[in-house]
PDB file of C-alpha atoms in Angstrom:
ATOM      1  CA  MET A  52      21.443-139.385  39.612  1.00 79.00           C
ATOM      2  CA  SER A  53      21.986-143.029  40.541  1.00 91.00           C
ATOM      3  CA  LYS A  54      25.283-144.719  39.765  1.00 91.00           C
ATOM      4  CA  GLY A  55      23.648-146.972  37.156  1.00 93.00           C
ATOM      5  CA  ARG A  56      21.962-144.058  35.383  1.00 95.00           C
ATOM      6  CA  LYS A  57      25.213-142.083  35.323  1.00 93.00           C
ATOM      7  CA  ILE A  58      27.079-145.035  33.788  1.00 95.00           C
ATOM      8  CA  ALA A  59      24.306-145.518  31.212  1.00 96.00           C
ATOM      9  CA  ALA A  60      24.312-141.798  30.356  1.00 96.00           C
ATOM     10  CA  CYS A  61      28.100-141.781  29.907  1.00 95.00           C
ATOM     11  CA  LEU A  62      27.957-144.819  27.637  1.00 97.00           C
ATOM     12  CA  GLU A  63      25.141-143.303  25.555  1.00 98.00           C
ATOM     13  CA  LEU A  64      27.158-140.105  25.134  1.00 97.00           C
ATOM     14  CA  ALA A  65      30.230-142.160  24.191  1.00 97.00           C
ATOM     15  CA  GLU A  66      28.247-144.081  21.590  1.00 98.00           C
ATOM     16  CA  GLY A  67      26.936-140.865  20.042  1.00 98.00           C
ATOM     17  CA  CYS A  68      30.380-139.256  19.943  1.00 97.00           C
ATOM     18  CA  ALA A  69      31.961-142.379  18.433  1.00 97.00           C
ATOM     19  CA  HIS A  70      29.226-142.589  15.794  1.00 97.00           C
ATOM     20  CA  ASP A  71      29.673-138.945  14.839  1.00 97.00           C
ATOM     21  CA  ALA A  72      33.467-139.341  14.791  1.00 97.00           C
ATOM     22  CA  ARG A  73      33.115-142.201  12.291  1.00 96.00           C
ATOM     23  CA  LEU A  74      30.911-140.021  10.085  1.00 96.00           C
ATOM     24  CA  LEU A  75      33.425-137.181  10.200  1.00 96.00           C
ATOM     25  CA  ILE A  76      36.335-139.508   9.404  1.00 95.00           C
ATOM     26  CA  GLY A  77      34.483-140.402   6.210  1.00 92.00           C
ATOM     27  CA  ALA A  78      34.264-136.702   5.400  1.00 93.00           C
ATOM     28  CA  ALA A  79      37.976-136.203   6.213  1.00 93.00           C
ATOM     29  CA  SER A  80      37.065-133.704   8.948  1.00 93.00           C
ATOM     30  CA  ARG A  81      39.636-132.720  11.557  1.00 92.00           C
ATOM     31  CA  ASN A  82      36.812-132.663  14.116  1.00 95.00           C
ATOM     32  CA  ALA A  83      36.693-136.467  14.094  1.00 96.00           C
ATOM     33  CA  ALA A  84      39.653-136.603  16.497  1.00 95.00           C
ATOM     34  CA  TYR A  85      37.903-134.303  18.962  1.00 94.00           C
ATOM     35  CA  LEU A  86      34.746-136.441  18.996  1.00 96.00           C
ATOM     36  CA  ALA A  87      36.806-139.624  19.339  1.00 95.00           C
ATOM     37  CA  SER A  88      38.551-138.139  22.387  1.00 92.00           C
ATOM     38  CA  GLN A  89      35.166-137.166  23.843  1.00 93.00           C
ATOM     39  CA  ALA A  90      33.962-140.751  23.369  1.00 96.00           C
ATOM     40  CA  ALA A  91      37.071-141.995  25.193  1.00 92.00           C
ATOM     41  CA  LYS A  92      36.492-139.513  28.027  1.00 90.00           C
ATOM     42  CA  HIS A  93      32.904-140.704  28.486  1.00 93.00           C
ATOM     43  CA  ILE A  94      33.978-144.367  28.492  1.00 94.00           C
ATOM     44  CA  ILE A  95      36.710-143.643  31.051  1.00 89.00           C
ATOM     45  CA  THR A  96      34.184-141.770  33.206  1.00 89.00           C
ATOM     46  CA  ALA A  97      31.750-144.709  33.004  1.00 92.00           C
ATOM     47  CA  VAL A  98      34.447-147.195  34.041  1.00 90.00           C
ATOM     48  CA  ALA A  99      35.675-144.921  36.849  1.00 86.00           C
ATOM     49  CA  THR A 100      32.112-144.491  38.108  1.00 88.00           C
ATOM     50  CA  SER A 101      31.510-148.240  38.067  1.00 90.00           C
ATOM     51  CA  GLU A 102      34.672-148.743  40.142  1.00 85.00           C
ATOM     52  CA  ASP A 103      33.845-145.868  42.546  1.00 85.00           C
ATOM     53  CA  ILE A 104      36.879-143.913  41.340  1.00 81.00           C
ATOM     54  CA  HIS A 105      36.316-140.177  41.336  1.00 78.00           C
ATOM     55  CA  ILE A 106      37.688-137.703  38.809  1.00 79.00           C
ATOM     56  CA  GLU A 107      38.201-134.108  39.927  1.00 78.00           C
ATOM     57  CA  ARG A 108      36.539-131.442  37.816  1.00 80.00           C
ATOM     58  CA  LYS A 109      39.957-129.836  37.134  1.00 81.00           C
ATOM     59  CA  ASP A 110      41.121-133.135  35.597  1.00 76.00           C
ATOM     60  CA  ALA A 111      37.910-133.855  33.672  1.00 74.00           C
ATOM     61  CA  HIS A 112      39.401-133.001  30.259  1.00 74.00           C
ATOM     62  CA  GLN A 113      42.920-134.275  30.941  1.00 76.00           C
ATOM     63  CA  LEU A 114      42.767-137.876  29.741  1.00 76.00           C
ATOM     64  CA  ASP A 115      46.480-138.433  30.380  1.00 75.00           C
ATOM     65  CA  THR A 116      46.117-137.249  33.999  1.00 75.00           C
ATOM     66  CA  ILE A 117      43.064-139.430  34.554  1.00 74.00           C
ATOM     67  CA  ILE A 118      44.756-142.537  33.166  1.00 73.00           C
ATOM     68  CA  ARG A 119      48.111-141.985  34.904  1.00 73.00           C
ATOM     69  CA  GLY A 120      46.789-140.960  38.287  1.00 66.00           C
ATOM     70  CA  GLY A 121      43.064-141.428  38.484  1.00 57.00           C
ATOM     71  CA  PHE A 122      42.934-145.192  38.428  1.00 56.00           C
ATOM     72  CA  ARG A 123      45.635-145.535  41.078  1.00 54.00           C
ATOM     73  CA  ARG A 124      44.041-143.250  43.664  1.00 51.00           C
ATOM     74  CA  SER A 125      40.587-141.986  44.555  1.00 51.00           C
ATOM     75  CA  ILE A 126      39.827-138.397  43.485  1.00 48.00           C
ATOM     76  CA  PRO A 127      36.348-136.536  43.479  1.00 51.00           C
ATOM     77  CA  ILE A 128      33.957-137.121  40.434  1.00 49.00           C
ATOM     78  CA  MET A 129      33.042-134.983  37.440  1.00 53.00           C
ATOM     79  CA  PRO A 130      29.699-135.171  35.638  1.00 57.00           C
ATOM     80  CA  CYS A 131      29.432-136.533  32.088  1.00 56.00           C
TER      81      CYS A 131
END
């Protein structure tokens, strides 16, 4: 998959997750937080991909690790 397509796919996934999170907030569902975090993960992955920063698969679901360490050093990439 090309870099541009990967970024577009991540942003589309983020948009869908954010939309669904907003719907679940309206229903007072505890799952809204999970979908909001997934939207954030996809946005972070899109930004990292655009900057040629790689995220290791083991860190793919660790947003704190990605933010603290991932944007300061280059680490291998995870798929959206």
